[in-house]
Amino acid sequence: MRISTKSTITILLILFTFRVSGQAPVSVCSWNLKDFGRSKSDSEIEFIANTIKGFDVIAIQEVVAGYGGPQAVARLHSALNRKGNDWDYTISEPTSSVSVNKSERYAFIWKKGRLRKVGDAWLENQYDVEIDREPFLITMNSGGKNFTLVNFHAITKSMQPEREIKYFKFLPAVYSSSNLIFTGDFNVPQSHTVFNPLRKMGYMPAMEGQKTSLKQECINNECLASEFDNFYFQKARFKHTTSGYIPFYKAFNDLKEARLISDHVPIFFEFSLN
């Protein structure tokens, strides 16, 4: 079927109107960027920017707490600004971890033409004793509707991250008027029973059975190891359009090279608010 030029222009105008009015779905990317600091070269920053430039907002975990972490986020922000959109960003203070070596920062980077930050982002301090790297929250506005991202990096699997994830069940009551989306590196799969209280409140994972961490090397073309990264959202409040991951490692000769960028793949979640 041939589409007339007039029809094509009409379709483009409709799509443009949806995008400008904020009615188009919002796309969120979450990425554990493994020691994101001064060790990242300019070419690596450029690669990361090219990988994530298509999303509306980026949640980053494992920003180095000390010197170099905020600078790396600023470098990434500059790289994104050179690619045709106007971006803004915010970085957390170092988490109040029991060990200085375990403390990290989080970051959010977003397209100013798509989203508006509501108030200041904040580290959740109500459970900063129970949670080693307390989550970093930001409220964004899209088309007059707000949603709040809860950015989190759990302790390692050997340290039983379920011991701190269990406190997430209290956050929907704390932020009862907010549309929460939990995201990040949980170091446990979505099938773990620690998520049952959230499930009972109507929260569901964006992905099921999807591995997101990199192996040391690919075996029989299998390069991913564990189901650690995900999004959790309340089905009654969000319409889930699509979700998945970006196999960025395929751009490299082997996983050793890819792991210089990260040992996790970026994941994404596209949604609209009900």
PDB file of C-alpha atoms in Angstrom:
ATOM      1  CA  MET A   1       0.000   0.000   0.000  1.00  0.00           C
ATOM      2  CA  ARG A   2       1.394   3.395  -0.980  1.00  0.00           C
ATOM      3  CA  ILE A   3       1.162   6.191   1.582  1.00  0.00           C
ATOM      4  CA  SER A   4       0.688   9.683   0.154  1.00  0.00           C
ATOM      5  CA  THR A   5       3.010  12.547   1.015  1.00  0.00           C
ATOM      6  CA  LYS A   6       0.113  14.308   2.729  1.00  0.00           C
ATOM      7  CA  SER A   7      -0.592  11.239   4.884  1.00  0.00           C
ATOM      8  CA  THR A   8       3.086  10.930   5.771  1.00  0.00           C
ATOM      9  CA  ILE A   9       3.216  14.565   6.895  1.00  0.00           C
ATOM     10  CA  THR A  10       0.062  14.051   8.990  1.00  0.00           C
ATOM     11  CA  ILE A  11       1.551  10.982  10.703  1.00  0.00           C
ATOM     12  CA  LEU A  12       4.781  12.835  11.436  1.00  0.00           C
ATOM     13  CA  LEU A  13       2.849  15.771  12.907  1.00  0.00           C
ATOM     14  CA  ILE A  14       0.886  13.424  15.161  1.00  0.00           C
ATOM     15  CA  LEU A  15       4.067  11.711  16.363  1.00  0.00           C
ATOM     16  CA  PHE A  16       5.715  15.094  16.910  1.00  0.00           C
ATOM     17  CA  THR A  17       2.731  16.306  18.923  1.00  0.00           C
ATOM     18  CA  PHE A  18       2.845  13.205  21.133  1.00  0.00           C
ATOM     19  CA  ARG A  19       6.577  13.646  21.716  1.00  0.00           C
ATOM     20  CA  VAL A  20       6.365  17.354  22.559  1.00  0.00           C
ATOM     21  CA  SER A  21       3.301  17.004  24.778  1.00  0.00           C
ATOM     22  CA  GLY A  22       4.923  14.250  26.797  1.00  0.00           C
ATOM     23  CA  GLN A  23       2.317  11.706  25.796  1.00  0.00           C
ATOM     24  CA  ALA A  24       4.902   9.478  24.133  1.00  0.00           C
ATOM     25  CA  PRO A  25       6.298   6.630  26.273  1.00  0.00           C
ATOM     26  CA  VAL A  26       9.234   7.422  28.533  1.00  0.00           C
ATOM     27  CA  SER A  27      12.369   5.319  28.106  1.00  0.00           C
ATOM     28  CA  VAL A  28      14.631   4.647  31.080  1.00  0.00           C
ATOM     29  CA  CYS A  29      18.064   3.021  30.890  1.00  0.00           C
ATOM     30  CA  SER A  30      19.841   1.604  33.937  1.00  0.00           C
ATOM     31  CA  TRP A  31      23.508   0.672  33.857  1.00  0.00           C
ATOM     32  CA  ASN A  32      26.032  -0.464  36.434  1.00  0.00           C
ATOM     33  CA  LEU A  33      29.122   1.112  34.892  1.00  0.00           C
ATOM     34  CA  LYS A  34      31.743  -0.655  37.030  1.00  0.00           C
ATOM     35  CA  ASP A  35      34.097   1.736  38.822  1.00  0.00           C
ATOM     36  CA  PHE A  36      32.878   4.689  36.809  1.00  0.00           C
ATOM     37  CA  GLY A  37      35.619   7.249  37.375  1.00  0.00           C
ATOM     38  CA  ARG A  38      38.864   8.640  36.039  1.00  0.00           C
ATOM     39  CA  SER A  39      39.983   5.212  34.765  1.00  0.00           C
ATOM     40  CA  LYS A  40      37.425   5.485  31.952  1.00  0.00           C
ATOM     41  CA  SER A  41      39.170   6.791  28.834  1.00  0.00           C
ATOM     42  CA  ASP A  42      37.704   9.371  26.454  1.00  0.00           C
ATOM     43  CA  SER A  43      37.015   6.647  23.884  1.00  0.00           C
ATOM     44  CA  GLU A  44      35.186   4.563  26.516  1.00  0.00           C
ATOM     45  CA  ILE A  45      33.109   7.588  27.558  1.00  0.00           C
ATOM     46  CA  GLU A  46      32.273   8.162  23.897  1.00  0.00           C
ATOM     47  CA  PHE A  47      31.234   4.522  23.477  1.00  0.00           C
ATOM     48  CA  ILE A  48      28.982   4.705  26.545  1.00  0.00           C
ATOM     49  CA  ALA A  49      27.381   7.924  25.273  1.00  0.00           C
ATOM     50  CA  ASN A  50      26.649   6.372  21.877  1.00  0.00           C
ATOM     51  CA  THR A  51      25.094   3.343  23.600  1.00  0.00           C
ATOM     52  CA  ILE A  52      22.665   5.299  25.788  1.00  0.00           C
ATOM     53  CA  LYS A  53      21.936   8.439  23.754  1.00  0.00           C
ATOM     54  CA  GLY A  54      18.549   7.162  22.552  1.00  0.00           C
ATOM     55  CA  PHE A  55      16.967   7.004  26.018  1.00  0.00           C
ATOM     56  CA  ASP A  56      15.173   9.762  27.937  1.00  0.00           C
ATOM     57  CA  VAL A  57      16.773   9.205  31.348  1.00  0.00           C
ATOM     58  CA  ILE A  58      19.752   7.151  32.512  1.00  0.00           C
ATOM     59  CA  ALA A  59      20.226   5.707  36.011  1.00  0.00           C
ATOM     60  CA  ILE A  60      23.895   4.909  36.716  1.00  0.00           C
ATOM     61  CA  GLN A  61      25.286   2.760  39.497  1.00  0.00           C
ATOM     62  CA  GLU A  62      28.869   2.358  40.710  1.00  0.00           C
ATOM     63  CA  VAL A  63      30.055   5.907  40.251  1.00  0.00           C
ATOM     64  CA  VAL A  64      33.343   6.209  42.153  1.00  0.00           C
ATOM     65  CA  ALA A  65      32.794   7.981  45.485  1.00  0.00           C
ATOM     66  CA  GLY A  66      36.157   9.699  45.549  1.00  0.00           C
ATOM     67  CA  TYR A  67      38.071  11.772  43.055  1.00  0.00           C
ATOM     68  CA  GLY A  68      37.135  11.072  39.455  1.00  0.00           C
ATOM     69  CA  GLY A  69      33.543   9.863  39.895  1.00  0.00           C
ATOM     70  CA  PRO A  70      31.709  13.180  39.504  1.00  0.00           C
ATOM     71  CA  GLN A  71      34.186  14.159  36.783  1.00  0.00           C
ATOM     72  CA  ALA A  72      33.379  10.992  34.808  1.00  0.00           C
ATOM     73  CA  VAL A  73      29.653  11.778  34.965  1.00  0.00           C
ATOM     74  CA  ALA A  74      30.374  15.333  33.805  1.00  0.00           C
ATOM     75  CA  ARG A  75      32.456  13.963  30.900  1.00  0.00           C
ATOM     76  CA  LEU A  76      29.625  11.630  29.915  1.00  0.00           C
ATOM     77  CA  HIS A  77      27.152  14.501  30.128  1.00  0.00           C
ATOM     78  CA  SER A  78      29.344  16.588  27.803  1.00  0.00           C
ATOM     79  CA  ALA A  79      29.646  13.684  25.352  1.00  0.00           C
ATOM     80  CA  LEU A  80      25.860  13.300  25.268  1.00  0.00           C
ATOM     81  CA  ASN A  81      25.357  17.021  24.703  1.00  0.00           C
ATOM     82  CA  ARG A  82      27.458  16.772  21.568  1.00  0.00           C
ATOM     83  CA  LYS A  83      25.006  14.286  20.039  1.00  0.00           C
ATOM     84  CA  GLY A  84      22.046  16.509  19.283  1.00  0.00           C
ATOM     85  CA  ASN A  85      20.090  16.782  22.548  1.00  0.00           C
ATOM     86  CA  ASP A  86      20.297  18.990  25.628  1.00  0.00           C
ATOM     87  CA  TRP A  87      20.961  16.889  28.733  1.00  0.00           C
ATOM     88  CA  ASP A  88      21.057  17.590  32.460  1.00  0.00           C
ATOM     89  CA  TYR A  89      22.394  15.473  35.313  1.00  0.00           C
ATOM     90  CA  THR A  90      22.637  15.068  39.066  1.00  0.00           C
ATOM     91  CA  ILE A  91      25.034  13.055  41.227  1.00  0.00           C
ATOM     92  CA  SER A  92      24.490  11.734  44.732  1.00  0.00           C
ATOM     93  CA  GLU A  93      26.735  12.295  47.691  1.00  0.00           C
ATOM     94  CA  PRO A  94      28.773   9.192  48.632  1.00  0.00           C
ATOM     95  CA  THR A  95      26.602   6.500  50.202  1.00  0.00           C
ATOM     96  CA  SER A  96      26.943   6.072  53.973  1.00  0.00           C
ATOM     97  CA  SER A  97      28.472   2.609  53.691  1.00  0.00           C
ATOM     98  CA  VAL A  98      30.102   0.962  56.700  1.00  0.00           C
ATOM     99  CA  SER A  99      33.376   0.831  54.769  1.00  0.00           C
ATOM    100  CA  VAL A 100      34.842   3.723  52.795  1.00  0.00           C
ATOM    101  CA  ASN A 101      35.924   1.199  50.174  1.00  0.00           C
ATOM    102  CA  LYS A 102      32.280   0.150  49.668  1.00  0.00           C
ATOM    103  CA  SER A 103      30.911   3.674  49.404  1.00  0.00           C
ATOM    104  CA  GLU A 104      29.768   4.776  45.944  1.00  0.00           C
ATOM    105  CA  ARG A 105      27.772   7.472  44.224  1.00  0.00           C
ATOM    106  CA  TYR A 106      24.777   7.252  41.911  1.00  0.00           C
ATOM    107  CA  ALA A 107      23.867   9.481  38.973  1.00  0.00           C
ATOM    108  CA  PHE A 108      20.892  10.377  36.807  1.00  0.00           C
ATOM    109  CA  ILE A 109      21.225  11.946  33.358  1.00  0.00           C
ATOM    110  CA  TRP A 110      18.167  13.026  31.389  1.00  0.00           C
ATOM    111  CA  LYS A 111      17.019  14.847  28.266  1.00  0.00           C
ATOM    112  CA  LYS A 112      15.730  18.276  29.241  1.00  0.00           C
ATOM    113  CA  GLY A 113      13.408  18.332  26.246  1.00  0.00           C
ATOM    114  CA  ARG A 114      11.651  15.181  27.421  1.00  0.00           C
ATOM    115  CA  LEU A 115      11.642  15.334  31.211  1.00  0.00           C
ATOM    116  CA  ARG A 116      11.642  17.877  34.001  1.00  0.00           C
ATOM    117  CA  LYS A 117      13.204  17.234  37.394  1.00  0.00           C
ATOM    118  CA  VAL A 118      10.803  17.870  40.287  1.00  0.00           C
ATOM    119  CA  GLY A 119      12.668  19.133  43.351  1.00  0.00           C
ATOM    120  CA  ASP A 120      16.061  17.743  44.301  1.00  0.00           C
ATOM    121  CA  ALA A 121      17.204  14.132  44.041  1.00  0.00           C
ATOM    122  CA  TRP A 122      17.987  12.520  47.396  1.00  0.00           C
ATOM    123  CA  LEU A 123      19.646   9.561  49.069  1.00  0.00           C
ATOM    124  CA  GLU A 124      17.097   7.550  51.060  1.00  0.00           C
ATOM    125  CA  ASN A 125      18.369   7.913  54.642  1.00  0.00           C
ATOM    126  CA  GLN A 126      15.594   6.174  56.550  1.00  0.00           C
ATOM    127  CA  TYR A 127      17.320   2.811  56.143  1.00  0.00           C
ATOM    128  CA  ASP A 128      20.919   3.917  55.595  1.00  0.00           C
ATOM    129  CA  VAL A 129      22.056   1.723  58.497  1.00  0.00           C
ATOM    130  CA  GLU A 130      20.280  -1.386  57.206  1.00  0.00           C
ATOM    131  CA  ILE A 131      21.169  -0.730  53.541  1.00  0.00           C
ATOM    132  CA  ASP A 132      24.880  -0.422  52.795  1.00  0.00           C
ATOM    133  CA  ARG A 133      24.491   1.745  49.668  1.00  0.00           C
ATOM    134  CA  GLU A 134      21.189   3.487  50.292  1.00  0.00           C
ATOM    135  CA  PRO A 135      19.219   4.160  47.080  1.00  0.00           C
ATOM    136  CA  PHE A 136      19.190   7.483  45.247  1.00  0.00           C
ATOM    137  CA  LEU A 137      15.766   8.825  44.254  1.00  0.00           C
ATOM    138  CA  ILE A 138      14.636  11.394  41.720  1.00  0.00           C
ATOM    139  CA  THR A 139      11.156  12.541  40.722  1.00  0.00           C
ATOM    140  CA  MET A 140      10.665  13.387  37.052  1.00  0.00           C
ATOM    141  CA  ASN A 141       7.726  14.952  35.245  1.00  0.00           C
ATOM    142  CA  SER A 142       6.565  13.861  31.802  1.00  0.00           C
ATOM    143  CA  GLY A 143       3.522  15.485  30.240  1.00  0.00           C
ATOM    144  CA  GLY A 144       2.247  16.699  33.599  1.00  0.00           C
ATOM    145  CA  LYS A 145       2.622  13.316  35.314  1.00  0.00           C
ATOM    146  CA  ASN A 146       5.296  12.454  37.867  1.00  0.00           C
ATOM    147  CA  PHE A 147       7.243   9.255  38.442  1.00  0.00           C
ATOM    148  CA  THR A 148      10.057   8.523  40.890  1.00  0.00           C
ATOM    149  CA  LEU A 149      13.102   6.393  40.065  1.00  0.00           C
ATOM    150  CA  VAL A 150      14.732   4.479  42.906  1.00  0.00           C
ATOM    151  CA  ASN A 151      18.333   3.851  41.826  1.00  0.00           C
ATOM    152  CA  PHE A 152      20.059   1.039  43.755  1.00  0.00           C
ATOM    153  CA  HIS A 153      23.235  -1.039  43.879  1.00  0.00           C
ATOM    154  CA  ALA A 154      23.014  -3.961  46.310  1.00  0.00           C
ATOM    155  CA  ILE A 155      25.836  -5.607  48.218  1.00  0.00           C
ATOM    156  CA  THR A 156      27.378  -8.618  46.481  1.00  0.00           C
ATOM    157  CA  LYS A 157      25.604 -11.961  46.266  1.00  0.00           C
ATOM    158  CA  SER A 158      27.980 -13.545  48.801  1.00  0.00           C
ATOM    159  CA  MET A 159      26.894 -10.935  51.365  1.00  0.00           C
ATOM    160  CA  GLN A 160      23.200 -11.817  50.964  1.00  0.00           C
ATOM    161  CA  PRO A 161      21.703  -8.688  49.360  1.00  0.00           C
ATOM    162  CA  GLU A 162      18.224  -9.887  50.328  1.00  0.00           C
ATOM    163  CA  ARG A 163      19.089  -8.674  53.844  1.00  0.00           C
ATOM    164  CA  GLU A 164      18.825  -5.088  52.619  1.00  0.00           C
ATOM    165  CA  ILE A 165      16.372  -5.446  49.716  1.00  0.00           C
ATOM    166  CA  LYS A 166      13.741  -6.575  52.229  1.00  0.00           C
ATOM    167  CA  TYR A 167      13.447  -2.960  53.421  1.00  0.00           C
ATOM    168  CA  PHE A 168      12.141  -1.888  50.032  1.00  0.00           C
ATOM    169  CA  LYS A 169       8.704  -3.170  51.041  1.00  0.00           C
ATOM    170  CA  PHE A 170       8.376  -0.118  53.299  1.00  0.00           C
ATOM    171  CA  LEU A 171       9.085   2.496  50.621  1.00  0.00           C
ATOM    172  CA  PRO A 172       5.689   2.363  48.831  1.00  0.00           C
ATOM    173  CA  ALA A 173       4.055   3.438  52.113  1.00  0.00           C
ATOM    174  CA  VAL A 174       6.689   6.109  52.747  1.00  0.00           C
ATOM    175  CA  TYR A 175       6.093   7.498  49.241  1.00  0.00           C
ATOM    176  CA  SER A 176       2.426   6.561  48.910  1.00  0.00           C
ATOM    177  CA  SER A 177       1.635   9.400  46.499  1.00  0.00           C
ATOM    178  CA  SER A 178       4.597   8.616  44.235  1.00  0.00           C
ATOM    179  CA  ASN A 179       4.757   6.388  41.177  1.00  0.00           C
ATOM    180  CA  LEU A 180       7.841   4.387  42.117  1.00  0.00           C
ATOM    181  CA  ILE A 181      10.125   2.487  39.761  1.00  0.00           C
ATOM    182  CA  PHE A 182      12.858   0.473  41.473  1.00  0.00           C
ATOM    183  CA  THR A 183      15.875  -0.074  39.251  1.00  0.00           C
ATOM    184  CA  GLY A 184      19.542  -0.995  39.360  1.00  0.00           C
ATOM    185  CA  ASP A 185      21.755  -3.923  40.217  1.00  0.00           C
ATOM    186  CA  PHE A 186      20.040  -6.044  42.872  1.00  0.00           C
ATOM    187  CA  ASN A 187      22.521  -8.955  42.805  1.00  0.00           C
ATOM    188  CA  VAL A 188      19.575 -11.371  43.121  1.00  0.00           C
ATOM    189  CA  PRO A 189      17.149 -12.568  40.414  1.00  0.00           C
ATOM    190  CA  GLN A 190      13.571 -11.323  40.167  1.00  0.00           C
ATOM    191  CA  SER A 191      12.383 -14.812  41.182  1.00  0.00           C
ATOM    192  CA  HIS A 192      13.854 -14.403  44.693  1.00  0.00           C
ATOM    193  CA  THR A 193      11.310 -14.483  47.514  1.00  0.00           C
ATOM    194  CA  VAL A 194      12.615 -11.158  48.880  1.00  0.00           C
ATOM    195  CA  PHE A 195      10.485  -9.472  46.200  1.00  0.00           C
ATOM    196  CA  ASN A 196       7.284 -11.222  47.321  1.00  0.00           C
ATOM    197  CA  PRO A 197       6.100  -8.318  49.534  1.00  0.00           C
ATOM    198  CA  LEU A 198       6.414  -5.944  46.573  1.00  0.00           C
ATOM    199  CA  ARG A 199       4.610  -8.439  44.337  1.00  0.00           C
ATOM    200  CA  LYS A 200       1.726  -8.534  46.797  1.00  0.00           C
ATOM    201  CA  MET A 201       1.525  -4.732  46.443  1.00  0.00           C
ATOM    202  CA  GLY A 202       1.192  -5.094  42.669  1.00  0.00           C
ATOM    203  CA  TYR A 203       4.818  -4.573  41.691  1.00  0.00           C
ATOM    204  CA  MET A 204       6.222  -6.685  38.893  1.00  0.00           C
ATOM    205  CA  PRO A 205       9.592  -7.010  37.149  1.00  0.00           C
ATOM    206  CA  ALA A 206      10.064  -5.576  33.675  1.00  0.00           C
ATOM    207  CA  MET A 207      12.039  -8.698  32.699  1.00  0.00           C
ATOM    208  CA  GLU A 208      11.872 -12.331  33.747  1.00  0.00           C
ATOM    209  CA  GLY A 209      14.646 -14.859  33.263  1.00  0.00           C
ATOM    210  CA  GLN A 210      16.948 -12.313  31.630  1.00  0.00           C
ATOM    211  CA  LYS A 211      20.635 -12.504  32.575  1.00  0.00           C
ATOM    212  CA  THR A 212      22.376  -9.141  32.724  1.00  0.00           C
ATOM    213  CA  SER A 213      25.912  -9.624  34.075  1.00  0.00           C
ATOM    214  CA  LEU A 214      28.855 -10.647  31.894  1.00  0.00           C
ATOM    215  CA  LYS A 215      30.781 -13.871  32.201  1.00  0.00           C
ATOM    216  CA  GLN A 216      34.569 -13.824  32.154  1.00  0.00           C
ATOM    217  CA  GLU A 217      34.412 -15.308  28.670  1.00  0.00           C
ATOM    218  CA  CYS A 218      31.689 -16.522  26.306  1.00  0.00           C
ATOM    219  CA  ILE A 219      31.002 -20.269  26.334  1.00  0.00           C
ATOM    220  CA  ASN A 220      29.086 -21.708  23.358  1.00  0.00           C
ATOM    221  CA  ASN A 221      28.015 -18.148  22.490  1.00  0.00           C
ATOM    222  CA  GLU A 222      26.574 -17.670  25.970  1.00  0.00           C
ATOM    223  CA  CYS A 223      28.093 -14.495  27.385  1.00  0.00           C
ATOM    224  CA  LEU A 224      25.725 -13.523  30.200  1.00  0.00           C
ATOM    225  CA  ALA A 225      25.923 -14.942  33.716  1.00  0.00           C
ATOM    226  CA  SER A 226      23.242 -13.833  36.210  1.00  0.00           C
ATOM    227  CA  GLU A 227      19.822 -12.153  36.468  1.00  0.00           C
ATOM    228  CA  PHE A 228      20.871  -9.175  38.578  1.00  0.00           C
ATOM    229  CA  ASP A 229      19.592  -5.970  36.922  1.00  0.00           C
ATOM    230  CA  ASN A 230      15.927  -5.117  36.503  1.00  0.00           C
ATOM    231  CA  PHE A 231      13.061  -2.662  36.904  1.00  0.00           C
ATOM    232  CA  TYR A 232      10.166  -3.148  39.324  1.00  0.00           C
ATOM    233  CA  PHE A 233       6.990  -1.137  38.805  1.00  0.00           C
ATOM    234  CA  GLN A 234       3.361  -1.171  39.926  1.00  0.00           C
ATOM    235  CA  LYS A 235       1.246  -2.527  37.092  1.00  0.00           C
ATOM    236  CA  ALA A 236      -1.792  -0.476  38.084  1.00  0.00           C
ATOM    237  CA  ARG A 237       0.126   2.784  37.629  1.00  0.00           C
ATOM    238  CA  PHE A 238       2.237   2.056  34.552  1.00  0.00           C
ATOM    239  CA  LYS A 239       1.680   0.724  31.078  1.00  0.00           C
ATOM    240  CA  HIS A 240       4.727  -1.365  30.192  1.00  0.00           C
ATOM    241  CA  THR A 241       5.537  -0.780  26.505  1.00  0.00           C
ATOM    242  CA  THR A 242       8.793  -2.692  26.142  1.00  0.00           C
ATOM    243  CA  SER A 243      11.963  -3.635  28.005  1.00  0.00           C
ATOM    244  CA  GLY A 244      15.207  -5.472  27.418  1.00  0.00           C
ATOM    245  CA  TYR A 245      18.971  -5.086  27.360  1.00  0.00           C
ATOM    246  CA  ILE A 246      21.679  -3.865  25.004  1.00  0.00           C
ATOM    247  CA  PRO A 247      24.365  -6.474  24.140  1.00  0.00           C
ATOM    248  CA  PHE A 248      27.102  -3.830  23.972  1.00  0.00           C
ATOM    249  CA  TYR A 249      29.788  -6.484  24.385  1.00  0.00           C
ATOM    250  CA  LYS A 250      29.253  -7.607  20.786  1.00  0.00           C
ATOM    251  CA  ALA A 251      31.101  -4.471  19.676  1.00  0.00           C
ATOM    252  CA  PHE A 252      34.332  -5.859  21.190  1.00  0.00           C
ATOM    253  CA  ASN A 253      36.676  -8.670  20.251  1.00  0.00           C
ATOM    254  CA  ASP A 254      36.125 -10.478  23.545  1.00  0.00           C
ATOM    255  CA  LEU A 255      34.604 -10.041  27.001  1.00  0.00           C
ATOM    256  CA  LYS A 256      37.925  -8.956  28.480  1.00  0.00           C
ATOM    257  CA  GLU A 257      37.753  -5.830  26.330  1.00  0.00           C
ATOM    258  CA  ALA A 258      34.026  -5.363  26.952  1.00  0.00           C
ATOM    259  CA  ARG A 259      34.476  -5.585  30.714  1.00  0.00           C
ATOM    260  CA  LEU A 260      36.637  -2.446  30.586  1.00  0.00           C
ATOM    261  CA  ILE A 261      33.324  -0.679  29.952  1.00  0.00           C
ATOM    262  CA  SER A 262      31.328  -2.742  32.461  1.00  0.00           C
ATOM    263  CA  ASP A 263      30.618  -6.231  33.714  1.00  0.00           C
ATOM    264  CA  HIS A 264      26.879  -5.570  33.304  1.00  0.00           C
ATOM    265  CA  VAL A 265      24.786  -4.818  30.234  1.00  0.00           C
ATOM    266  CA  PRO A 266      22.569  -1.725  30.170  1.00  0.00           C
ATOM    267  CA  ILE A 267      18.889  -2.514  30.600  1.00  0.00           C
ATOM    268  CA  PHE A 268      15.921  -0.427  29.473  1.00  0.00           C
ATOM    269  CA  PHE A 269      12.249   0.032  30.313  1.00  0.00           C
ATOM    270  CA  GLU A 270       9.744   2.001  28.239  1.00  0.00           C
ATOM    271  CA  PHE A 271       6.420   2.968  29.789  1.00  0.00           C
ATOM    272  CA  SER A 272       3.583   5.440  29.983  1.00  0.00           C
ATOM    273  CA  LEU A 273       1.714   6.441  33.124  1.00  0.00           C
ATOM    274  CA  ASN A 274      -1.882   5.321  33.497  1.00  0.00           C
TER     275      ASN A 274
END
